[in-house]
Amino acid sequence: EFSCTTNNDKVFGRLDFNLARGHQLTVRHNFVNALSDIGSPSASFYKTPDNYYRFVDKTRSSVLQLNSAFGKGMNELRVAYTTVRDHREPQPFESRPFPQVTVTLATGATIQSGREQFSTANELDQDILELTDSYTVVKGGHTLTIGTSNQFFDFRNLFIRDNFGSYNFSSLANFAAGVAQQYDYSFSATGNPKQAAAFGVRQWSAYAGDQWRMRSNLTVTLGVRFDAPQFPDTPSANPVAVNFFDHRTDIVPSTMLWSPRFGFNYDLRGDGNEQVRGGIGIFGGRPPYVWISNQFGNTGVDFTRIGATFNTANRIPFVSDPGSQAKTVTGASAGSFSNEIDMLDPDFKYPSVWRGNLGWDRKLPWWGLYGTAEFVASRTIDDVKFQNYNYTNSVTLTGVGGRPFYIKRYAALSDAILLTNTHLGYNWSASYEVRRPLKNGLYFSSGYSYTEAKSILDGTSDQAASTWGNVYTPGDPNNPPLARSNFATGHRITASAAYDIKLIRNTKATISMFYSGQSGRPYTLAFGRDVNGDGRGTNDLLYIPSSATDGGFTYTGGTYNDLLTFVQSDGCLKDYVGQTIPRNACRAPWTNTLDGRIAIALPFKKLRAEITLDAFNLINLLDSKSGLFKYASFNEITVIQPVPTSVTAIAPLTGYNLSGLTSTTFTKFLRDDVRSRWQLQLGGRISF
């Protein structure tokens, strides 16, 4: 058998062979060639077209699978080879490369032009070979499985940020004069101008399991899995890391994980109408390998990163040619920095959790309904944690709300990031669903769930420094406390129904509806400036003074009562007066959505055809002020700006600037415009 389909940028092919009795061979190949243009402007942040970047992905995947029967046993052998080629490129109309230029206008709006700073040298090549073999045999009441699954990765990650130079101008006049207030530039320190982090990973795994039918109504499953990743390559050694931070850069993970698991399924009545099921075990996974890539790319000896932090007094000459960027900072009074060093804890372990679940399924005594209750819980054994060893507690200075204040240990470095582990973290969810299987043309389902998740970080960035620096913290950025995760969905209510209506001449229409109501995204309040000296202006949680005299702070652009009115207007925020608000302590407004579909099957004999009409967000169609999806950008609201003791250097906070909060244009939450609008879609489908 052979089949081949093409659809614009996708190609799929498959061959099936019956080699002999009980032996089937399948060969298939997929090819995807995709691109997308990416940019994120806003009402106050304008990007010229050349600042958008194009993401190009080419993925080829070939799989050979051999299924063989041997008596009561079955063997499945699978060999897969995948290549992924991702890169960022400029817009096709770009006439010549240009550095990124950011200009702040007198109105406070920002314009950004030139090649996007993270897209000047950004390529990722992946070659993945997978070898899996599983043998299953039935022995009496036992179904035994033994197998191995091995993956061999080869990566080439080219990432040189600011490789064309990035400039920040505080005014249009400074831009016209060609003098910048901030400058960033990174380049290869080797003979290869496109030096990349290249390394391999060998993921060895083996597993065994037994599905034991102890009784006609009781099945027990026992299993164990073993994982042992190996790294044949090592990063470059940097003696600075050892001398200043007592950690080496030429370290790779060396870890093994045993994962025992147990599960059961008990049919309480023996008739399939009520069962209890559950299990517990250790489950592990690999971290995103881009985090390991950081150890190969940021050793501090392969690349050089120089620049000057933003300062209105800086007069840094602007150079328009990306190939002639200055390798020494001139015209800057302060803030020059150099290489980042990323290190790995020699005891680093892959992420793993204890996870268990308990479920109950029962046919209910009313109207043919079925009910399902489920509880799932996980607790962290090992998860990732990032620490910046280049910042230490100054001891003599205290930040706002009593938080510690930090200073650099080694001025020539921007950051020294250590990838290590934490044992903190857990999540759990409880759910219940009632459903009526399709009968007499009617289907119905309704459910409720609640999910809580706590973590110290959610790992939403690929750069080590960003992953560390974007974690909201009340004090010590190297040891963030356990707090609500970005992915804790909270309450959710769902309901769906479908009904078949017979029309004329063997034609029927199916009307279906789906409702979802859900807690809003978590959010917190944060300062918009570095208030604890750790070099990050995006991670400091807001301290809400208990009174106008608390802390002796001054207030500009508004009064303490303006701040208090804003806080007390939110049922969550008011609980943290006199405290530093925790990460993700509050939630955006509840969201409701109602979708519908009408599908009409047409009465053709030799093919199946239907016409569909989909309606999304019907609530917004009925009421334009409802069905809105509101959220806080990056899970934070930063309308309260701190006033430091000095405008030329990081220093402890002395006051609050409330001009953003009291502005007539202040909006607490952003709106997801696409999801907040009702939409109609008319479609058709023909199946041969």
XYZ file of C-alpha atoms in Angstrom:
688
model
C 0.000 0.000 0.000
C 1.267 3.476 -0.835
C -0.210 6.879 -0.100
C 1.115 10.384 -0.556
C -0.509 13.710 0.289
C 0.660 17.276 -0.160
C -0.796 20.456 1.270
C 1.112 23.675 0.602
C 4.187 23.182 2.809
C 3.442 19.661 4.034
C 4.310 16.318 2.411
C 3.392 12.913 3.794
C 4.175 9.481 2.349
C 3.614 5.954 3.631
C 4.413 2.403 2.482
C 3.019 -0.794 4.084
C 4.461 -4.267 3.428
C 3.309 -7.716 4.556
C 6.728 -9.372 4.739
C 5.473 -12.749 5.943
C 2.688 -14.146 8.065
C 2.640 -12.130 11.297
C 5.225 -9.582 10.134
C 4.219 -6.124 8.903
C 6.607 -3.355 7.933
C 5.567 0.297 7.707
C 7.708 3.104 6.320
C 6.505 6.687 6.431
C 7.991 10.114 5.855
C 6.810 13.630 6.756
C 8.161 16.933 5.558
C 7.031 20.328 6.853
C 8.248 23.662 5.505
C 6.702 26.538 7.471
C 7.350 30.189 8.161
C 5.729 32.942 10.170
C 6.328 36.662 10.690
C 6.605 37.644 14.347
C 6.442 40.966 16.179
C 4.636 42.343 19.232
C 3.673 46.027 18.920
C 1.234 47.799 21.228
C -0.549 51.131 21.498
C 2.554 52.749 23.022
C 5.244 50.570 21.441
C 5.540 50.814 17.648
C 7.716 48.547 15.521
C 8.707 49.474 12.003
C 8.289 46.571 9.527
C 12.008 45.741 9.471
C 11.931 44.977 13.216
C 9.637 42.005 12.645
C 11.523 38.775 12.123
C 10.643 35.729 10.066
C 10.774 32.315 11.740
C 11.482 29.485 9.291
C 11.076 25.812 10.200
C 11.928 22.785 8.060
C 11.248 19.405 9.651
C 11.844 16.014 8.051
C 10.843 12.836 9.858
C 11.217 9.242 8.661
C 9.933 6.220 10.593
C 10.446 2.502 10.021
C 8.233 0.248 12.137
C 8.259 -3.564 12.166
C 5.485 -5.422 14.006
C 6.098 -9.142 14.473
C 4.000 -11.872 16.112
C 5.724 -14.816 17.809
C 3.170 -17.229 19.288
C 1.664 -15.421 22.271
C 4.194 -12.635 21.983
C 4.298 -9.450 19.950
C 7.398 -7.388 19.174
C 7.403 -3.774 17.973
C 10.608 -2.339 16.569
C 10.675 1.332 15.621
C 13.500 3.344 14.103
C 12.900 7.065 13.598
C 15.147 9.772 12.246
C 14.192 13.438 12.448
C 15.973 16.583 11.329
C 14.818 20.035 12.373
C 16.232 23.199 10.863
C 14.948 26.376 12.516
C 16.276 29.848 11.967
C 15.267 33.487 12.106
C 15.755 35.677 9.092
C 14.999 39.289 8.136
C 11.976 40.415 6.210
C 12.431 39.855 2.442
C 12.244 43.587 1.738
C 15.265 44.392 3.957
C 17.723 46.227 1.690
C 20.689 45.994 4.064
C 21.271 44.911 7.684
C 20.823 47.583 10.334
C 21.339 47.614 14.143
C 18.305 47.651 16.419
C 17.389 51.208 17.359
C 14.943 52.056 20.156
C 13.802 55.668 20.546
C 11.588 57.010 23.341
C 9.466 59.977 22.257
C 8.468 62.920 24.422
C 4.982 61.410 24.833
C 6.468 58.292 26.394
C 5.747 56.159 23.325
C 8.551 54.022 21.905
C 9.625 53.294 18.331
C 11.855 50.343 17.484
C 13.584 49.768 14.132
C 16.297 47.608 12.611
C 17.058 43.913 13.002
C 15.442 42.504 16.166
C 18.183 42.095 18.769
C 17.652 38.351 19.364
C 17.338 37.517 15.655
C 20.668 38.661 14.252
C 22.334 35.232 14.603
C 19.712 32.710 15.652
C 19.711 29.170 14.240
C 18.927 25.759 15.705
C 19.790 22.465 13.998
C 18.614 19.195 15.532
C 19.306 15.635 14.394
C 17.427 12.986 16.377
C 17.726 9.220 15.998
C 15.327 7.059 18.009
C 15.625 3.287 18.494
C 12.767 1.588 20.358
C 12.038 -2.097 20.765
C 9.233 -3.547 22.922
C 8.317 -7.201 23.414
C 4.987 -8.165 24.987
C 3.909 -11.698 25.873
C 0.872 -13.148 27.654
C 1.537 -15.728 30.384
C -1.661 -16.821 32.107
C -3.046 -13.752 33.898
C 0.120 -11.773 33.232
C 0.843 -9.504 30.275
C 4.589 -8.937 30.432
C 6.402 -6.164 28.594
C 10.099 -5.496 28.340
C 11.755 -2.929 26.138
C 14.255 -0.210 25.490
C 13.872 3.285 24.083
C 16.988 5.216 23.149
C 17.357 8.662 21.661
C 20.514 10.172 20.177
C 20.510 13.964 19.808
C 22.947 16.229 18.023
C 22.422 19.958 18.450
C 23.880 23.063 16.882
C 22.531 26.189 18.562
C 23.719 29.474 17.084
C 22.607 32.357 19.263
C 24.504 35.630 19.405
C 22.225 38.339 20.768
C 22.823 41.964 19.750
C 25.223 40.747 17.049
C 24.434 43.815 14.903
C 24.507 46.159 17.902
C 21.491 47.479 19.827
C 21.055 51.157 20.728
C 18.586 52.904 23.023
C 17.958 56.653 22.658
C 16.141 58.642 25.334
C 14.802 61.190 22.808
C 14.334 61.853 19.134
C 16.885 64.693 19.425
C 19.573 62.292 20.705
C 18.774 59.910 17.861
C 19.154 62.758 15.349
C 22.476 63.653 16.961
C 23.633 60.019 16.813
C 24.383 59.646 20.544
C 22.789 56.733 22.410
C 22.103 56.277 26.104
C 22.418 52.478 26.034
C 24.490 50.093 23.923
C 24.701 46.294 23.685
C 26.903 44.240 21.391
C 27.908 40.563 21.390
C 30.355 38.799 19.084
C 32.347 35.588 18.777
C 35.644 35.472 20.647
C 36.873 32.604 18.455
C 38.031 32.446 14.847
C 34.492 31.526 13.764
C 32.255 34.624 13.553
C 29.228 32.307 13.819
C 30.451 30.327 16.795
C 27.640 27.997 17.932
C 26.966 25.737 20.887
C 27.303 22.235 19.430
C 26.862 19.113 21.536
C 25.284 15.678 21.605
C 23.103 13.772 24.064
C 22.655 10.015 24.342
C 19.443 9.144 26.181
C 19.488 5.460 27.202
C 16.273 3.997 28.627
C 14.939 0.566 29.509
C 11.639 -0.520 31.004
C 9.687 -3.570 32.162
C 6.091 -4.021 33.242
C 3.506 -6.559 34.223
C -0.245 -6.111 33.788
C -1.527 -8.772 36.178
C -5.174 -9.781 36.092
C -5.321 -11.030 39.670
C -9.075 -11.617 39.556
C -11.791 -11.222 36.953
C -12.552 -7.767 38.359
C -9.096 -6.687 39.573
C -6.078 -5.770 37.467
C -2.770 -4.633 38.950
C 0.007 -3.030 36.918
C 3.630 -3.018 38.083
C 6.465 -1.379 36.211
C 9.873 0.199 36.394
C 11.828 2.446 34.039
C 15.514 3.302 33.977
C 16.941 6.435 32.309
C 20.610 7.313 31.914
C 21.498 10.339 29.747
C 25.088 10.772 28.620
C 26.889 13.788 27.173
C 29.856 12.941 24.931
C 30.890 16.612 24.585
C 31.983 19.145 27.195
C 31.912 22.974 27.122
C 35.052 25.111 27.174
C 36.779 25.648 30.514
C 36.908 29.127 32.010
C 39.256 29.573 35.017
C 37.389 32.741 36.056
C 34.380 30.623 37.020
C 36.531 28.471 39.284
C 38.502 31.351 40.808
C 35.533 33.587 41.602
C 32.577 31.209 41.965
C 34.133 27.805 42.714
C 32.245 26.223 39.803
C 33.546 24.874 36.504
C 32.092 25.615 33.080
C 33.280 22.327 31.542
C 30.693 20.232 33.407
C 27.893 18.185 31.842
C 24.986 16.392 33.551
C 25.666 12.924 34.908
C 22.525 11.401 36.332
C 20.467 8.216 36.434
C 16.821 7.757 37.393
C 14.892 4.670 38.486
C 11.134 5.118 38.142
C 9.026 2.437 39.843
C 5.260 2.590 39.230
C 2.131 0.869 40.494
C -1.454 1.005 39.264
C -4.739 -0.824 39.729
C -8.232 -1.089 38.280
C -10.991 -2.624 40.435
C -14.442 -3.369 39.023
C -16.532 -3.106 42.199
C -19.567 -4.988 40.924
C -17.977 -7.104 38.257
C -20.365 -5.820 35.577
C -18.367 -2.823 34.311
C -20.797 -0.271 35.778
C -18.603 0.919 38.659
C -14.855 0.908 39.033
C -12.112 2.422 41.160
C -8.710 2.996 39.589
C -5.477 4.651 40.582
C -1.737 4.504 40.784
C 1.442 6.049 42.072
C 4.992 6.258 40.858
C 8.013 8.313 39.932
C 7.919 10.068 36.589
C 10.897 11.828 35.055
C 11.616 13.873 31.977
C 14.437 15.693 30.303
C 14.823 19.463 30.706
C 14.611 21.666 27.615
C 18.020 21.096 26.087
C 18.319 24.795 25.303
C 19.027 25.232 29.026
C 21.907 22.774 28.696
C 22.941 24.596 25.535
C 23.496 27.716 27.635
C 26.387 25.943 29.368
C 28.066 25.401 25.965
C 27.324 28.848 24.545
C 27.995 31.066 27.567
C 31.258 29.819 29.006
C 32.649 33.357 29.034
C 35.479 32.462 26.639
C 33.622 31.688 23.381
C 31.774 35.006 23.113
C 32.312 38.578 24.232
C 29.422 40.787 25.273
C 30.010 44.454 25.923
C 27.806 47.470 26.448
C 26.588 50.177 28.749
C 23.381 50.152 30.770
C 20.859 52.905 30.174
C 21.887 56.296 31.521
C 20.545 59.641 30.311
C 24.063 61.110 30.647
C 25.609 58.593 28.201
C 26.717 59.833 24.774
C 27.570 56.637 22.914
C 28.364 57.135 19.200
C 25.891 55.368 16.915
C 27.364 53.161 14.171
C 24.948 52.108 11.440
C 27.103 49.348 9.931
C 26.493 46.028 11.788
C 29.951 44.815 10.778
C 31.753 47.800 12.294
C 30.314 47.926 15.803
C 32.565 49.275 18.541
C 34.225 46.611 20.715
C 34.942 49.121 23.477
C 32.364 51.396 25.051
C 33.002 55.116 24.677
C 30.803 57.992 25.772
C 29.364 56.068 28.719
C 29.815 57.281 32.264
C 28.860 54.010 33.930
C 27.445 50.580 33.485
C 29.886 48.891 31.097
C 29.779 45.126 31.299
C 31.258 42.074 29.672
C 30.732 38.330 29.422
C 28.041 36.217 30.960
C 29.135 32.869 32.390
C 26.709 29.949 32.678
C 27.646 27.050 34.921
C 26.171 23.691 35.916
C 25.871 22.152 39.351
C 27.950 18.918 39.216
C 25.094 17.205 41.118
C 22.414 18.430 38.699
C 19.598 15.917 38.128
C 16.923 15.703 35.458
C 13.423 16.772 36.583
C 11.309 14.120 38.310
C 8.157 13.978 40.433
C 6.131 11.649 42.580
C 2.707 11.434 40.938
C -0.435 9.607 41.971
C -4.055 9.509 40.962
C -7.316 8.044 42.236
C -10.413 7.805 40.062
C -13.978 6.550 40.374
C -16.287 5.780 37.442
C -19.906 4.777 37.860
C -23.064 4.379 35.853
C -25.552 6.597 37.654
C -29.131 5.471 38.344
C -30.673 8.389 36.416
C -31.322 8.872 32.698
C -28.414 6.729 31.542
C -25.801 9.090 33.001
C -22.198 8.196 33.856
C -20.118 9.959 36.499
C -16.337 10.232 36.821
C -14.419 11.662 39.765
C -10.650 12.077 39.623
C -7.906 13.332 41.909
C -4.332 13.767 40.632
C -1.390 15.034 42.674
C 2.334 15.503 42.045
C 5.221 16.500 44.284
C 8.605 17.593 43.010
C 11.604 15.380 43.574
C 13.960 17.422 41.420
C 13.215 20.459 39.272
C 15.339 23.178 37.714
C 16.534 26.240 39.579
C 18.745 29.127 38.434
C 20.996 31.213 40.670
C 23.181 34.206 39.830
C 26.489 33.854 41.627
C 27.671 37.300 40.510
C 25.329 39.062 42.950
C 25.743 38.985 46.698
C 23.952 40.612 49.613
C 25.530 44.006 50.308
C 24.657 43.595 54.028
C 24.952 47.352 54.639
C 21.979 48.318 52.451
C 18.334 47.385 52.861
C 15.757 47.556 50.092
C 12.088 48.488 50.290
C 9.929 46.386 52.574
C 13.017 45.110 54.383
C 14.303 43.164 51.386
C 18.059 42.630 50.998
C 20.071 44.754 48.583
C 22.631 43.248 46.193
C 25.936 44.241 44.633
C 28.172 42.583 42.034
C 30.979 40.294 43.118
C 32.903 40.622 39.850
C 32.330 43.906 38.005
C 33.689 42.661 34.661
C 30.862 40.122 34.355
C 27.211 40.809 33.730
C 25.936 37.514 35.193
C 27.211 34.171 36.434
C 24.231 31.804 36.219
C 24.245 28.372 37.858
C 21.797 25.710 36.714
C 20.955 23.583 39.730
C 17.982 21.798 41.341
C 15.167 22.517 43.718
C 12.988 20.075 45.624
C 10.169 22.598 46.046
C 6.987 22.341 44.040
C 3.700 20.491 43.853
C 0.386 20.486 42.027
C -2.967 18.816 42.382
C -6.289 18.771 40.619
C -9.755 17.470 41.461
C -12.480 17.019 38.885
C -15.938 15.562 38.430
C -17.780 14.943 35.192
C -21.268 13.743 34.348
C -21.946 12.608 30.789
C -24.714 11.007 28.783
C -23.432 8.926 25.852
C -25.064 9.509 22.488
C -28.554 8.010 22.602
C -31.615 8.894 20.552
C -29.555 11.603 18.896
C -28.654 13.399 22.145
C -25.260 13.714 23.845
C -24.549 15.707 26.997
C -21.526 16.303 29.242
C -20.805 18.661 32.140
C -17.836 18.914 34.455
C -16.010 20.898 37.104
C -12.317 20.934 37.949
C -9.964 22.819 40.216
C -6.197 22.872 39.738
C -3.586 24.320 42.050
C 0.124 24.394 41.244
C 3.042 25.838 43.209
C 6.575 26.356 41.898
C 9.601 28.589 42.391
C 9.841 29.302 38.625
C 7.990 28.287 35.486
C 10.883 28.346 33.030
C 9.335 30.346 30.189
C 12.592 31.640 28.671
C 15.367 29.864 26.787
C 18.187 32.123 28.061
C 19.649 31.304 31.458
C 19.933 34.957 32.544
C 16.336 35.669 31.517
C 14.980 32.538 33.197
C 16.683 33.626 36.412
C 15.934 37.343 36.068
C 12.248 37.057 35.168
C 11.160 35.271 38.346
C 9.187 37.652 40.562
C 10.724 37.723 44.006
C 10.033 39.518 47.304
C 13.712 39.633 48.226
C 16.427 37.109 47.427
C 16.448 36.517 43.632
C 18.610 33.430 44.083
C 16.104 31.690 46.329
C 12.568 32.591 45.228
C 9.886 31.187 47.514
C 7.237 28.692 46.525
C 4.301 30.513 44.939
C 1.380 29.954 42.583
C 2.488 28.839 39.136
C 1.528 30.658 35.940
C -0.143 27.404 34.919
C -2.429 26.984 37.939
C -5.757 27.127 36.122
C -7.942 27.400 39.236
C -11.668 26.759 38.770
C -13.120 25.575 35.493
C -16.680 24.654 34.533
C -17.478 23.035 31.207
C -20.658 21.856 29.511
C -21.227 20.455 26.042
C -24.221 19.040 24.197
C -25.030 17.758 20.739
C -28.370 16.880 19.149
C -29.123 15.248 15.816
C -32.125 16.511 13.846
C -33.454 14.505 10.912
C -34.128 16.558 7.820
C -35.484 15.543 4.421
C -34.192 12.675 2.237
C -31.724 11.045 4.664
C -30.232 14.395 5.554
C -29.542 15.320 9.154
C -28.253 18.328 11.018
C -26.194 18.159 14.181
C -26.385 21.124 16.545
C -23.679 21.267 19.205
C -22.727 23.751 21.911
C -19.742 24.107 24.203
C -19.471 26.344 27.286
C -16.349 27.040 29.341
C -16.070 29.243 32.408
C -12.645 29.614 33.989
C -10.693 31.533 36.590
C -8.610 34.356 35.140
C -4.869 34.156 34.707
C -2.753 34.711 37.835
C -1.100 38.100 38.263
C 0.759 40.209 40.780
C 1.983 43.781 41.292
C 5.610 44.582 40.537
C 7.942 47.553 40.456
C 9.029 48.743 37.014
C 12.594 49.377 38.108
C 15.368 47.531 39.904
C 14.865 48.205 43.624
C 17.180 45.569 45.112
C 20.361 46.005 43.034
C 20.248 42.667 41.194
C 20.403 44.343 37.789
C 16.827 43.384 36.867
C 13.931 45.814 36.672
C 11.330 43.160 35.927
C 11.373 40.862 38.934
C 10.750 42.940 42.081
C 7.391 42.373 43.736
C 5.618 45.485 45.007
C 5.555 46.425 48.652
C 2.170 47.971 49.547
C 2.695 50.424 52.432
C 0.256 50.152 55.325
C -0.048 53.934 55.724
C 1.119 57.199 54.208
C 4.024 57.276 56.672
C 5.008 53.604 56.415
C 8.672 53.424 55.313
C 8.947 57.198 55.078
C 8.323 57.065 51.317
C 7.436 60.097 49.233
C 4.604 60.059 46.657
C 4.657 61.872 43.321
C 2.047 61.884 40.581
C -0.577 61.027 43.173
C -1.122 60.412 46.877
C -1.016 57.412 49.141
C -4.816 57.467 49.139
C -4.761 56.997 45.350
C -2.641 53.901 45.847
C -4.868 52.639 48.650
C -8.034 53.203 46.598
C -6.576 51.153 43.744
C -5.561 48.342 46.086
C -8.846 48.222 47.996
C -10.868 48.122 44.775
C -9.564 44.602 44.215
C -10.756 41.921 46.615
C -7.398 40.170 46.415
C -4.939 43.079 46.513
C -6.394 44.544 49.687
C -5.278 41.442 51.595
C -1.644 42.472 51.150
C -1.609 46.014 52.539
C 1.535 46.339 54.638
C 3.173 43.410 52.829
C 5.149 42.548 49.725
C 2.574 40.895 47.509
C 3.449 37.282 46.553
C 3.997 36.133 42.981
C 0.726 35.352 41.175
C -1.276 36.093 44.331
C -4.328 37.366 42.432
C -6.307 36.493 39.334
C -7.649 38.432 36.386
C -11.433 38.436 35.872
C -13.343 35.200 35.302
C -13.738 34.317 31.619
C -16.818 32.857 29.924
C -17.075 31.520 26.410
C -19.862 29.800 24.476
C -19.238 28.220 21.076
C -21.725 26.580 18.748
C -21.786 24.553 15.553
C -24.355 23.456 12.998
C -23.271 20.624 10.703
C -25.553 19.459 7.871
C -24.752 16.098 6.241
C -25.623 16.066 2.545
C -27.321 12.956 1.035
C -24.709 11.798 -1.474
C -24.288 8.061 -2.099
C -20.644 7.642 -3.117
C -19.090 10.177 -0.813
C -19.723 11.950 2.474
C -20.152 15.693 2.493
C -21.228 18.248 5.046
C -21.622 21.973 5.420
C -20.662 23.537 8.751
C -21.283 26.852 10.458
C -19.129 27.542 13.533
C -19.827 30.382 15.933
C -17.151 31.354 18.448
C -17.783 33.427 21.573
C -21.550 33.696 21.185
C -21.672 35.529 24.524
C -19.889 38.470 22.921
C -22.295 38.352 19.970
C -25.236 38.777 22.362
C -23.513 41.397 24.557
C -20.416 43.276 23.360
C -19.327 43.892 26.971
C -19.299 40.175 27.809
C -17.191 37.261 26.674
C -14.008 39.317 27.132
C -10.637 37.758 27.893
C -8.623 40.069 30.153
C -5.148 39.470 31.508
C -2.099 41.161 32.989
C 0.864 41.313 30.628
C 3.563 38.890 31.785
C 1.369 38.222 34.852
C 2.181 41.633 36.320
C 0.853 45.175 36.691
C 3.613 47.794 36.912
C 1.835 51.153 36.959
C 3.584 52.136 40.191
C 7.128 53.265 39.443
C 9.758 53.591 42.187
C 11.752 56.752 42.833
C 15.406 55.897 43.662
C 17.874 57.897 45.712
C 19.986 58.403 42.585
C 19.152 58.600 38.883
C 22.650 57.546 37.810
C 23.011 54.322 39.791
C 20.938 51.567 41.330
C 20.024 52.524 44.876
C 17.356 51.643 47.456
C 13.873 52.996 46.888
C 12.790 56.236 48.525
C 9.411 56.925 46.944
C 6.546 55.945 44.653
C 5.649 57.581 41.354
C 1.891 57.103 40.845
C 1.500 59.075 37.628
C 0.809 55.888 35.648
C -1.832 54.800 38.134
C -3.614 58.158 38.222
C -3.438 58.727 34.463
C -6.783 58.981 32.675
C -5.533 56.367 30.198
C -4.714 53.779 32.897
C -6.206 50.352 32.164
C -5.702 47.622 34.708
C -5.858 44.641 32.347
C -5.065 44.069 28.713
C -7.643 42.443 26.446
C -7.038 39.527 24.130
C -8.713 41.118 21.117
C -8.945 37.974 19.000
C -10.485 35.753 21.687
C -12.700 38.588 22.935
C -14.550 38.933 19.621
C -17.361 36.815 18.271
C -16.497 35.064 15.045
C -18.381 33.041 12.426
C -16.854 30.446 10.144
C -18.587 28.756 7.215
C -16.998 25.561 5.969
C -17.459 22.428 3.925
C -15.914 18.964 3.903
C -15.943 16.116 1.415
C -14.726 12.616 2.368
C -14.154 9.957 -0.287
